[in-house]
Amino acid sequence: MSTLYPVNPAFAAKARLRHDDYTRLYAESVGDPEGFWGRIGQRLDWIKPPTKIKDVSFDPKDLHIRWYEDGELNVSANCLDRQLATRGDKVAIIFEGDDPNDSRKITYRELHAEVCKFANTLKNLGVVKGDRVAIYLPMIPEAAVAMLACARLGAIHSVVFGGFSPDSLAGRIADSAAKVVITADEGVRAGKRIPLKVNVDTALERPGTNSVETVIVVRRTGGAVAMQSPRDRYYHTLMEGQSADCPPTPVEAEHPLFVLYTSGSTGKPKGVLHSTGGYLVFASYTHELVFDLREDDIYWCTADVGWVTGHSYVVYGPLANGATTVMFEGVPNYPDVSRFWQVIDKHQVTLFYTAPTAIRALMREGEAPVKACSRASLRLLGTVGEPINPEAWTWYHRVVGDERCPIVDTWWQTETGGIMISPLPGAIATKPGSATLPFFGIKPAIVDINAEVQEGAAEGNLLITDSWPGQARTIYGDHQRFIETYFSAYPGNYFTGDGARRDEDGYYWITGRVDDVINVSGHRLGTAEVESALVAHPKVAEAAVVGCPHEIKGQGIYAYVTLIAGETGSEELRRELIAWVRKEIGPIATPDYLQWAPGLPKTRSGKIMRRILRKIGENLPDQLGDITTLADPGVVKSLVDERLIK
Ligand code: WTA
C-alpha cells in the first residue's frame, strides 16, 4: 500500500478547483466533449470564433483529427497583443543566464515589440505562412521571440535542441525543408561554450539541406564565427530599423503551429505536427489548472525549449495565460548544486516544474545545499518526463517543498501536446510515484496482452480512447506512419507506447515504455537511432541497444557491439565508439555500457531477440525465458558471462 498524501487544506482553500469540481467537470468533459471544449475554447481570442468544435475519427481507415475547424486565430496575438491592455508592464519572461550575474526581465510590451520586429525581419527574408523555420538556439529569450515571430506569420517552426549534433540537425532541416535557420554564435552551459554556429555550418554541408536560404545568428557570447555571405546574417543587424508594428496573420485553427522531432521505436525521429487552435486551448488550459496559476505567480519550468515541455510549458501555455515565465540557460549544478534553489529565492519563484532525473541528482548531494536557501516563495512543485520513484518524490516533497507544497506528477508526451494525467493540486490527493487521475476530457484505458480493455485495478498497455484538442495531427510528411504508429495496434484508440497500472482507487502508475524507446534523463531515444549510429562506424558489423537501470538517469543506454572480422574489442576502441555516438547524435545518446558481443541472439529468421538482451543488461540472467528458439543458443552464455552490470 502506498501512502496517500491528502490535499493540503490551506492550499485547497485558495485553489482554482477542489475535489467536487474535479468530479463534476470531468464527468461533463467526457459526457459532452463538444459542449465542454466549445466552452473552454472561448478562453482564447478568436479572429473568427469556431462553430464546429470536434470532428474526429480514430478509425485507421478514416483517421482525422480536427478541432475548432472553422475558427481563425493567431497564437502570437493570443500570447502577446491581448495581454497588452491589462498586463503590458507585467514581466513576461525572466531570463536567468548560465552565469548567476546575468539576468534580465522582459515585459509583455517589450516582448510584443521584439516579436513584431523579428516577424517583420522574417517577412523581409521572404518567410510566408506555411514555410518551415528551424530554430537551433540556447535557452535565451530570442528562442521564444523566434517561435512567436513564426507563429505571428503562420510559419511553422521546428525547434531543434541545442545539444543535438550537426547530423541530427541536418536530418531535421532536410525532413522539413526549412527555409531559414535561426541560431546563435555559441551557447553557454556550466561555463562551457557550445559551438552552435559551427554545428549549423557543418549541418548545411550535408545533403538535403539546400532548402535553407538564410541563417540568422544571434550574438550570445560574441565569439568569433565565420559568416558566409549572403547566407548568414546577424540577428541584431537585421533587427535595426524594423517596425514594431506587424499585424498577426489570421490562420485556421487546424493550421500547423510547429513540428517537433521525437524518437520512435523504428527509423529516424519523426516530425510530430501540432495544430494552432486546439493546441493552444489545451496547453493554456492545462497550464492554468494543473499549476493552479494565479496572476502574481512566478512560474519556472526548467525544460529546454528544444523539448515539448519547453514549447507547452515554458512558452505557449504560460504566455497565453499572461503569466511570468522563467527561462533558465544553465544547469542545476553550476556554479554549485544549490543553483535551482538560489534562482527560486532570487526571483521569488512560486511554481516550480522539473524532471525526476534532476531531483535524483540533487538528492544525492544531500539536504544542506537545499536548506542553504529559503524557498519560502514556493507553493507548488511539479515533475515530468519519466516515472518518478517514490523515494525521489518523498525527498522533493519533504526537503524541497518543506511538506507544504503539493506535487503534480504530470504524465504526457510530445504527441499529446499537453498534460494528460496529473493531480489537480487543490482537488486530488497524491501518492508518490503515481500521476493519479486523467485531466478533463482524457479517457485512458488499459489493455491486456489480448488487447482486451480492462476494468478496475489492472496493468497493461496504456491507450487513450478519444481525442482531445492538444493531440498531434500527423507526422510531418508521413501521415501513413502516424496512422501505423499510433492507431493501428489498437484500432479506434490512440496507443501511447507506455505501460501503466491502475490501482483500486483508479490512480494511474506509468510503468515506462513498452516499445523500443528508452527514456534517458527524461529524453526519448530510439534504440534504432543509437544502433544505426554505431553501425555507421567502419569497424562495427552489428549492434543492438537496450535500456538498463540507471540510478540518476532513470534509464541508461546499454549497447552490444559485434565488430567486423579481424577487429578486437580494446578499451581504446570502446572509448572511440562511445565518442562516435556522441558525435553522431549528441551527448544525450552517449552509451553508458558497451559490451563486445561475439554474436547476437537471433531467431532462425534473423530477428534480434531484444528481450534477452534487455534481461542481460538488467542483470537478470535467470529470467531470460525460452532461448531454445534461437538460431545459436550458445551466444547467450558468453553474453551473460561478460555482462557489464553484475
Ligand atoms: C515518459 C515529455 C512517467 C513516458 C512530456 C512518455 C512519464 C514519454 C511522465 C514522453 C511521468 C513523461 N511519469 N512517465 N510523469 N512524463 N513520461 O515525448 O514514457 O519527451 O511516453 O514528452 O516520457 O516523452 P516526451
GROMACS .gro file of C-alpha atoms in nm, residues 76 80 93 104 106-107 110-122 133 135 137-138 140-153 157 182 218 235 239 305 315-316 319 327:
model
   47
   76SER     CA    1   0.123   3.526  -3.107
   80LEU     CA    2   0.110   3.899  -2.662
   93ILE     CA    3   0.996   3.646  -1.932
  104ARG     CA    4   1.704   4.022  -1.734
  106ILE     CA    5   1.118   4.144  -2.033
  107THR     CA    6   0.769   4.286  -2.006
  110GLU     CA    7   0.874   4.472  -2.473
  111LEU     CA    8   0.825   4.114  -2.585
  112HIS     CA    9   0.544   4.219  -2.816
  113ALA     CA   10   0.766   4.482  -2.980
  114GLU     CA   11   1.058   4.243  -3.019
  115VAL     CA   12   0.840   3.971  -3.171
  116CYS     CA   13   0.681   4.216  -3.415
  117LYS     CA   14   1.023   4.341  -3.524
  118PHE     CA   15   1.151   3.990  -3.573
  119ALA     CA   16   0.837   3.885  -3.758
  120ASN     CA   17   0.896   4.178  -3.994
  121THR     CA   18   1.256   4.061  -4.033
  122LEU     CA   19   1.143   3.713  -4.131
  133VAL     CA   20   1.181   2.769  -3.995
  135ILE     CA   21   1.535   2.715  -3.453
  137LEU     CA   22   1.917   2.822  -3.009
  138PRO     CA   23   2.018   2.806  -2.645
  140ILE     CA   24   1.770   3.263  -2.432
  141PRO     CA   25   1.470   3.494  -2.481
  142GLU     CA   26   1.540   3.507  -2.855
  143ALA     CA   27   1.425   3.143  -2.871
  144ALA     CA   28   1.078   3.245  -2.752
  145VAL     CA   29   1.089   3.553  -2.976
  146ALA     CA   30   1.171   3.336  -3.277
  147MET     CA   31   0.889   3.090  -3.202
  148LEU     CA   32   0.634   3.366  -3.154
  149ALA     CA   33   0.750   3.555  -3.464
  150CYS     CA   34   0.697   3.240  -3.672
  151ALA     CA   35   0.353   3.200  -3.519
  152ARG     CA   36   0.276   3.562  -3.599
  153LEU     CA   37   0.329   3.492  -3.969
  157HIS     CA   38   0.873   2.632  -3.652
  182ILE     CA   39   1.790   3.067  -3.651
  218VAL     CA   40   2.201   3.573  -3.253
  235TYR     CA   41   2.001   3.899  -3.577
  239MET     CA   42   1.651   4.397  -3.647
  305VAL     CA   43   1.259   2.482  -2.548
  315VAL     CA   44   0.645   2.944  -2.386
  316TYR     CA   45   0.291   2.887  -2.514
  319LEU     CA   46   0.229   3.336  -2.221
  327MET     CA   47   1.383   3.089  -1.890
   0.00000   0.00000   0.00000
